[in-house]
Amino acid sequence: MSITVRAPAKINLHLGVGAPRADGFHPLVTVYQAVGLCDDVTAAESPGWTLGVTVPDWIDPDAVPVTGANIVDRAARLLADHHGVEVHASVSVIKSIPVAGGMAGGSADAAAALVALDRLWGLETTDDDLLALAAELGSDVPFALVGGTALGTGRGELVEPVADPATWWWVVVPSDQGLSTPAVYRRFDELSPDAPEEPADARALLLALATGDPVILAGALHNDLESAALDLRPDLADLLELGEASGALRGLVSGSGPTCLFLAEDADAAREVAARLSESRSVVLVTNGPVAGAHVVTYA
Ligand code: ATP
């Protein structure tokens, strides 16, 4: 038997970041949206454990850790330990989400692996347990299970779905060099020594979502990590400007970057912005959201 689970990339429509807590984590108030860039994780029966990763030509294969260091290994061990079973499966990951790009690709793979291995091993883990295991793996992993659009609090691991009836069109421009999330938070601390304890709330963003109007959403997008990412990668400011000059309603850095996102009026406008950006950038993707969280696509 083999099971394929698909899990989406996330973008942060609102990312409010507070001063670091005593445990070193930054408190967040974020609005996540799952978008249609997805990784597929296939788990098949096997007496031992193997993990293979396939990437498209625009992702550097060396950027994805090999078996033993991959977040999928950790997900498998955590799930197996929780149920007292042995780790045994042959797992393959097909990546389409930029690596170290601020779109939580590793988190998507971890969420997909939890679901695929739960089914393969017949464990019937409850949703609450699956979410708790996901939160142990990383702050963005619970959202990759839930998908859609959700408010994230705590360090982002406490997720609560929110209404988002429209379809929003995005142009995504990955960078050929990743940016380390901890490095971006360190620069945020340096640039914002008086960051508030309570992160900026997401009220304006949630109201904008409810209008279904992309012009209003464009005005409400918010990312407190953007200045830190731009400080580390000043070239991204030129890209944001170029996207807006090419017809995007708004450009912003995705999470901790360096992937840049451009909100477009509709599907046709997104394709036009993408065509313009493609004149100077080698990888330009068009996608939309919200889409579902980790879900089974094939049982064979
Ligand atoms: P986040 O915003 O959640 O920190 P990100 O989107 O910036 O993440 P990821 O693609 O999740 O970045 O990768 C972060 C790091 O995780 C990478 O530098 C990589 O070394 C490691 N990693 C471990 N497993 C994976 C995986 N399956 N796919 C991608 N990266 C992985």
Short mmCIF file of C-alpha atoms and ligand atoms in Angstrom, two decimals:
data_model
loop_
_atom_site.label_atom_id
_atom_site.label_comp_id
_atom_site.label_asym_id
_atom_site.label_seq_id
_atom_site.Cartn_x
_atom_site.Cartn_y
_atom_site.Cartn_z
CA MET A 1 0.00 0.00 0.00
CA SER A 2 1.14 3.58 -0.60
CA ILE A 3 -0.44 6.89 0.33
CA THR A 4 0.24 10.33 -1.11
CA VAL A 5 -0.57 13.41 0.93
CA ARG A 6 -0.42 16.93 -0.47
CA ALA A 7 0.35 19.90 1.81
CA PRO A 8 0.31 23.60 0.93
CA ALA A 9 2.74 26.48 1.32
CA LYS A 10 1.64 29.26 3.64
CA ILE A 11 1.77 32.99 3.26
CA ASN A 12 1.26 35.46 6.11
CA LEU A 13 -1.31 38.11 5.23
CA HIS A 14 -0.66 39.68 8.62
CA LEU A 15 2.46 39.01 10.68
CA GLY A 16 2.60 40.93 13.95
CA VAL A 17 5.74 40.15 15.96
CA GLY A 18 6.24 41.04 19.64
CA ALA A 19 9.37 41.30 21.79
CA PRO A 20 11.00 37.90 22.51
CA ARG A 21 9.48 35.96 25.47
CA ALA A 22 11.47 34.46 28.33
CA ASP A 23 11.70 31.16 26.36
CA GLY A 24 13.32 33.02 23.44
CA PHE A 25 10.33 32.65 21.11
CA HIS A 26 8.69 35.74 19.64
CA PRO A 27 4.95 36.03 20.29
CA LEU A 28 3.06 36.27 17.01
CA VAL A 29 -0.34 37.34 15.83
CA THR A 30 -0.55 36.16 12.26
CA VAL A 31 -3.13 35.44 9.59
CA TYR A 32 -2.00 32.49 7.54
CA GLN A 33 -3.35 31.64 4.12
CA ALA A 34 -2.65 28.28 2.46
CA VAL A 35 -1.88 28.75 -1.26
CA GLY A 36 -1.82 26.32 -4.15
CA LEU A 37 1.94 25.70 -4.19
CA CYS A 38 2.15 22.24 -2.66
CA ASP A 39 4.61 19.47 -1.78
CA ASP A 40 3.55 15.81 -2.14
CA VAL A 41 4.70 13.20 0.37
CA THR A 42 4.23 9.51 -0.52
CA ALA A 43 4.64 6.83 2.14
CA ALA A 44 4.82 3.18 1.09
CA GLU A 45 5.14 -0.04 3.08
CA SER A 46 8.72 -1.08 3.75
CA PRO A 47 10.48 -3.04 6.51
CA GLY A 48 13.10 -0.29 7.02
CA TRP A 49 13.21 3.51 6.62
CA THR A 50 14.18 5.37 3.46
CA LEU A 51 13.55 8.96 2.44
CA GLY A 52 14.02 10.42 -1.04
CA VAL A 53 13.47 14.02 -2.14
CA THR A 54 12.83 15.23 -5.70
CA VAL A 55 13.07 18.93 -6.55
CA PRO A 56 12.24 20.95 -9.68
CA ASP A 57 15.19 22.41 -11.59
CA TRP A 58 14.88 25.80 -9.86
CA ILE A 59 15.39 24.34 -6.35
CA ASP A 60 18.94 23.48 -5.28
CA PRO A 61 18.80 19.81 -4.21
CA ASP A 62 21.63 20.41 -1.71
CA ALA A 63 19.42 22.91 0.16
CA VAL A 64 17.13 20.08 1.30
CA PRO A 65 18.61 18.01 4.14
CA VAL A 66 19.14 14.32 3.43
CA THR A 67 17.56 11.55 5.43
CA GLY A 68 18.42 11.74 9.12
CA ALA A 69 18.38 15.55 9.17
CA ASN A 70 15.12 16.13 7.31
CA ILE A 71 12.05 17.31 9.20
CA VAL A 72 10.20 14.31 7.71
CA ASP A 73 12.48 11.98 9.74
CA ARG A 74 11.58 13.90 12.90
CA ALA A 75 7.87 13.72 12.08
CA ALA A 76 8.09 9.95 11.56
CA ARG A 77 9.98 9.37 14.83
CA LEU A 78 7.64 11.59 16.83
CA LEU A 79 4.52 9.85 15.50
CA ALA A 80 6.03 6.38 15.99
CA ASP A 81 7.15 7.19 19.56
CA HIS A 82 3.72 8.59 20.41
CA HIS A 83 2.16 5.22 19.54
CA GLY A 84 5.09 2.99 20.57
CA VAL A 85 5.59 1.60 17.06
CA GLU A 86 8.73 1.18 14.91
CA VAL A 87 9.56 3.70 12.18
CA HIS A 88 9.21 1.72 8.94
CA ALA A 89 8.29 3.14 5.53
CA SER A 90 9.70 4.19 2.22
CA VAL A 91 8.94 7.90 1.88
CA SER A 92 9.38 10.18 -1.10
CA VAL A 93 8.88 13.94 -1.13
CA ILE A 94 8.22 15.90 -4.30
CA LYS A 95 8.96 19.52 -3.57
CA SER A 96 7.39 22.53 -5.29
CA ILE A 97 7.56 24.92 -2.33
CA PRO A 98 10.69 27.13 -2.22
CA VAL A 99 13.24 25.96 0.38
CA ALA A 100 14.15 28.40 3.19
CA GLY A 101 11.86 30.83 1.41
CA GLY A 102 9.49 31.94 4.16
CA MET A 103 6.68 29.73 2.84
CA ALA A 104 7.03 26.94 5.42
CA GLY A 105 7.88 24.19 2.93
CA GLY A 106 9.55 22.03 5.55
CA SER A 107 6.51 22.43 7.78
CA ALA A 108 4.25 21.35 4.90
CA ASP A 109 6.35 18.18 4.46
CA ALA A 110 6.18 17.44 8.18
CA ALA A 111 2.39 17.83 8.22
CA ALA A 112 2.00 15.66 5.10
CA ALA A 113 4.28 12.99 6.60
CA LEU A 114 2.24 12.89 9.84
CA VAL A 115 -0.97 12.31 7.88
CA ALA A 116 0.54 9.81 5.41
CA LEU A 117 2.27 7.70 8.08
CA ASP A 118 -0.76 7.82 10.38
CA ARG A 119 -2.81 6.24 7.55
CA LEU A 120 -0.07 3.83 6.42
CA TRP A 121 0.46 2.51 9.95
CA GLY A 122 -3.30 2.45 10.71
CA LEU A 123 -2.84 4.54 13.87
CA GLU A 124 -6.03 6.64 13.78
CA THR A 125 -4.38 9.48 15.72
CA THR A 126 -7.00 11.98 16.92
CA ASP A 127 -7.01 15.47 15.39
CA ASP A 128 -6.03 16.97 18.75
CA ASP A 129 -3.03 14.64 19.10
CA LEU A 130 -1.99 15.26 15.50
CA LEU A 131 -2.09 19.03 16.11
CA ALA A 132 -0.07 18.64 19.32
CA LEU A 133 2.57 16.53 17.54
CA ALA A 134 2.62 19.09 14.73
CA ALA A 135 3.25 21.93 17.21
CA GLU A 136 6.21 19.99 18.64
CA LEU A 137 7.72 19.80 15.16
CA GLY A 138 7.49 23.53 14.46
CA SER A 139 5.34 26.65 14.84
CA ASP A 140 3.99 26.51 11.26
CA VAL A 141 3.24 22.76 11.15
CA PRO A 142 -0.26 22.87 12.76
CA PHE A 143 -1.38 25.40 10.13
CA ALA A 144 -0.15 23.12 7.34
CA LEU A 145 -2.58 20.50 8.69
CA VAL A 146 -5.50 22.92 8.99
CA GLY A 147 -5.03 24.96 5.78
CA GLY A 148 -7.53 27.52 4.47
CA THR A 149 -7.09 30.85 6.22
CA ALA A 150 -6.46 30.95 9.95
CA LEU A 151 -5.47 33.21 12.80
CA GLY A 152 -2.24 32.03 14.42
CA THR A 153 -1.22 33.05 17.94
CA GLY A 154 1.31 31.91 20.54
CA ARG A 155 4.41 31.32 18.42
CA GLY A 156 2.04 30.70 15.50
CA GLU A 157 1.14 27.14 16.56
CA LEU A 158 -2.32 27.97 17.98
CA VAL A 159 -4.54 28.10 14.90
CA GLU A 160 -8.14 29.10 14.57
CA PRO A 161 -9.82 29.05 11.13
CA VAL A 162 -11.27 32.37 9.95
CA ALA A 163 -13.82 33.15 7.24
CA ASP A 164 -12.23 33.90 3.87
CA PRO A 165 -14.85 33.33 1.16
CA ALA A 166 -12.98 34.97 -1.76
CA THR A 167 -10.20 33.58 -3.98
CA TRP A 168 -7.09 35.75 -3.97
CA TRP A 169 -4.49 35.69 -6.76
CA TRP A 170 -0.78 35.81 -5.99
CA VAL A 171 2.40 36.01 -7.99
CA VAL A 172 5.26 34.32 -6.14
CA VAL A 173 8.92 35.09 -6.87
CA PRO A 174 11.33 32.73 -5.08
CA SER A 175 14.94 33.73 -4.55
CA ASP A 176 17.84 31.54 -5.62
CA GLN A 177 19.36 31.95 -2.13
CA GLY A 178 17.45 31.09 1.04
CA LEU A 179 17.27 33.26 4.15
CA SER A 180 17.58 31.75 7.62
CA THR A 181 14.47 32.41 9.71
CA PRO A 182 16.49 32.72 12.99
CA ALA A 183 18.81 35.26 11.30
CA VAL A 184 15.82 37.38 10.28
CA TYR A 185 14.44 37.30 13.84
CA ARG A 186 17.88 38.32 15.18
CA ARG A 187 17.93 41.30 12.82
CA PHE A 188 14.32 42.12 13.84
CA ASP A 189 15.50 42.27 17.49
CA GLU A 190 18.37 44.58 16.55
CA LEU A 191 16.14 46.88 14.50
CA SER A 192 13.21 46.86 16.97
CA PRO A 193 14.67 47.00 20.50
CA ASP A 194 11.37 48.47 21.74
CA ALA A 195 9.03 45.96 20.06
CA PRO A 196 5.77 45.73 22.06
CA GLU A 197 5.07 42.70 24.24
CA GLU A 198 1.74 42.26 22.45
CA PRO A 199 2.13 41.85 18.68
CA ALA A 200 0.08 44.08 16.35
CA ASP A 201 -3.46 42.71 16.14
CA ALA A 202 -5.01 41.46 12.90
CA ARG A 203 -8.36 43.28 13.06
CA ALA A 204 -7.81 45.41 9.92
CA LEU A 205 -6.71 42.39 7.92
CA LEU A 206 -9.68 40.27 8.98
CA LEU A 207 -12.09 43.07 8.02
CA ALA A 208 -10.34 43.42 4.65
CA LEU A 209 -10.68 39.67 3.96
CA ALA A 210 -14.42 39.85 4.58
CA THR A 211 -14.86 42.52 1.87
CA GLY A 212 -13.56 40.16 -0.82
CA ASP A 213 -11.99 43.25 -2.46
CA PRO A 214 -8.31 42.83 -3.43
CA VAL A 215 -7.69 46.60 -3.39
CA ILE A 216 -8.78 46.71 0.27
CA LEU A 217 -6.79 43.57 1.10
CA ALA A 218 -3.71 45.11 -0.54
CA GLY A 219 -3.94 48.07 1.85
CA ALA A 220 -4.21 45.81 4.92
CA LEU A 221 -1.31 43.38 4.30
CA HIS A 222 1.22 43.66 7.14
CA ASN A 223 4.58 42.01 7.83
CA ASP A 224 6.68 43.09 10.83
CA LEU A 225 9.61 40.97 9.57
CA GLU A 226 9.76 42.76 6.24
CA SER A 227 12.23 45.50 7.31
CA ALA A 228 14.58 42.89 8.81
CA ALA A 229 14.43 40.74 5.64
CA LEU A 230 15.01 43.82 3.44
CA ASP A 231 17.91 44.89 5.63
CA LEU A 232 19.56 41.49 5.08
CA ARG A 233 18.60 41.38 1.40
CA PRO A 234 18.35 44.97 0.04
CA ASP A 235 17.89 43.61 -3.51
CA LEU A 236 14.37 42.48 -2.52
CA ALA A 237 13.22 46.13 -2.24
CA ASP A 238 13.92 46.56 -5.97
CA LEU A 239 11.92 43.43 -6.73
CA LEU A 240 8.94 44.67 -4.67
CA GLU A 241 9.05 47.98 -6.55
CA LEU A 242 9.27 46.23 -9.91
CA GLY A 243 6.24 44.03 -9.12
CA GLU A 244 4.16 47.03 -8.14
CA ALA A 245 5.31 48.93 -11.26
CA SER A 246 4.27 45.82 -13.26
CA GLY A 247 0.66 46.07 -12.11
CA ALA A 248 0.54 44.27 -8.74
CA LEU A 249 -1.73 45.87 -6.16
CA ARG A 250 0.92 45.29 -3.51
CA GLY A 251 4.22 43.49 -3.09
CA LEU A 252 5.40 42.09 0.22
CA VAL A 253 8.00 39.76 1.62
CA SER A 254 6.60 36.31 2.48
CA GLY A 255 7.07 35.68 6.22
CA SER A 256 10.80 35.84 6.97
CA GLY A 257 11.58 35.94 3.22
CA PRO A 258 13.26 35.98 0.82
CA THR A 259 10.33 34.88 -1.39
CA CYS A 260 8.33 37.91 -2.52
CA LEU A 261 4.56 37.92 -3.04
CA PHE A 262 2.46 40.14 -5.24
CA LEU A 263 -1.30 40.46 -4.84
CA ALA A 264 -3.11 40.88 -8.15
CA GLU A 265 -6.63 42.05 -8.93
CA ASP A 266 -7.66 38.69 -10.47
CA ALA A 267 -6.27 35.68 -12.37
CA ASP A 268 -5.69 37.59 -15.62
CA ALA A 269 -3.91 40.42 -13.80
CA ALA A 270 -1.73 37.88 -11.97
CA ARG A 271 -0.69 36.32 -15.29
CA GLU A 272 0.15 39.77 -16.68
CA VAL A 273 2.26 40.71 -13.65
CA ALA A 274 4.00 37.32 -13.88
CA ALA A 275 4.73 37.82 -17.60
CA ARG A 276 6.32 41.22 -16.89
CA LEU A 277 8.39 39.90 -13.98
CA SER A 278 9.51 36.93 -16.08
CA GLU A 279 11.36 39.35 -18.37
CA SER A 280 13.96 39.79 -15.63
CA ARG A 281 13.42 36.87 -13.20
CA SER A 282 13.90 33.20 -14.03
CA VAL A 283 11.27 31.74 -11.67
CA VAL A 284 7.87 33.40 -11.37
CA LEU A 285 4.86 31.41 -10.19
CA VAL A 286 1.13 32.18 -10.16
CA THR A 287 -1.06 30.69 -7.47
CA ASN A 288 -4.17 31.37 -5.44
CA GLY A 289 -5.57 30.84 -2.01
CA PRO A 290 -7.05 29.76 0.25
CA VAL A 291 -6.64 26.02 -0.41
CA ALA A 292 -7.01 22.93 1.80
CA GLY A 293 -4.46 21.79 4.39
CA ALA A 294 -2.63 18.42 4.24
CA HIS A 295 -4.94 15.89 2.58
CA VAL A 296 -4.74 12.46 0.98
CA VAL A 297 -4.66 12.61 -2.83
CA THR A 298 -3.82 8.98 -3.68
CA TYR A 299 -4.33 5.60 -2.02
CA ALA A 300 -2.70 2.83 -4.07
P1 ATP B 1 9.94 28.70 8.11
O1 ATP B 1 9.39 30.02 7.64
O2 ATP B 1 8.89 27.71 8.56
O3 ATP B 1 11.13 28.78 9.02
P2 ATP B 1 10.98 28.46 5.49
O4 ATP B 1 9.82 28.40 4.58
O5 ATP B 1 11.75 29.73 5.50
O6 ATP B 1 10.56 27.99 6.89
P3 ATP B 1 11.75 25.77 4.88
O7 ATP B 1 11.68 25.49 3.43
O8 ATP B 1 10.71 25.20 5.74
O9 ATP B 1 11.95 27.31 5.12
O10 ATP B 1 13.20 25.30 5.37
C1 ATP B 1 13.81 25.76 6.55
C2 ATP B 1 15.02 24.86 6.78
O11 ATP B 1 14.54 23.57 7.15
C3 ATP B 1 15.86 24.66 5.53
O12 ATP B 1 16.96 25.51 5.54
C4 ATP B 1 16.28 23.21 5.60
O13 ATP B 1 17.62 23.08 5.99
C5 ATP B 1 15.41 22.56 6.69
N1 ATP B 1 14.57 21.41 6.20
C6 ATP B 1 14.42 20.25 6.83
N2 ATP B 1 13.59 19.44 6.16
C7 ATP B 1 13.16 20.11 5.07
C8 ATP B 1 12.26 19.79 4.02
N3 ATP B 1 11.62 18.62 3.95
N4 ATP B 1 12.07 20.74 3.09
C9 ATP B 1 12.71 21.93 3.17
N5 ATP B 1 13.58 22.26 4.12
C10 ATP B 1 13.80 21.38 5.10
#
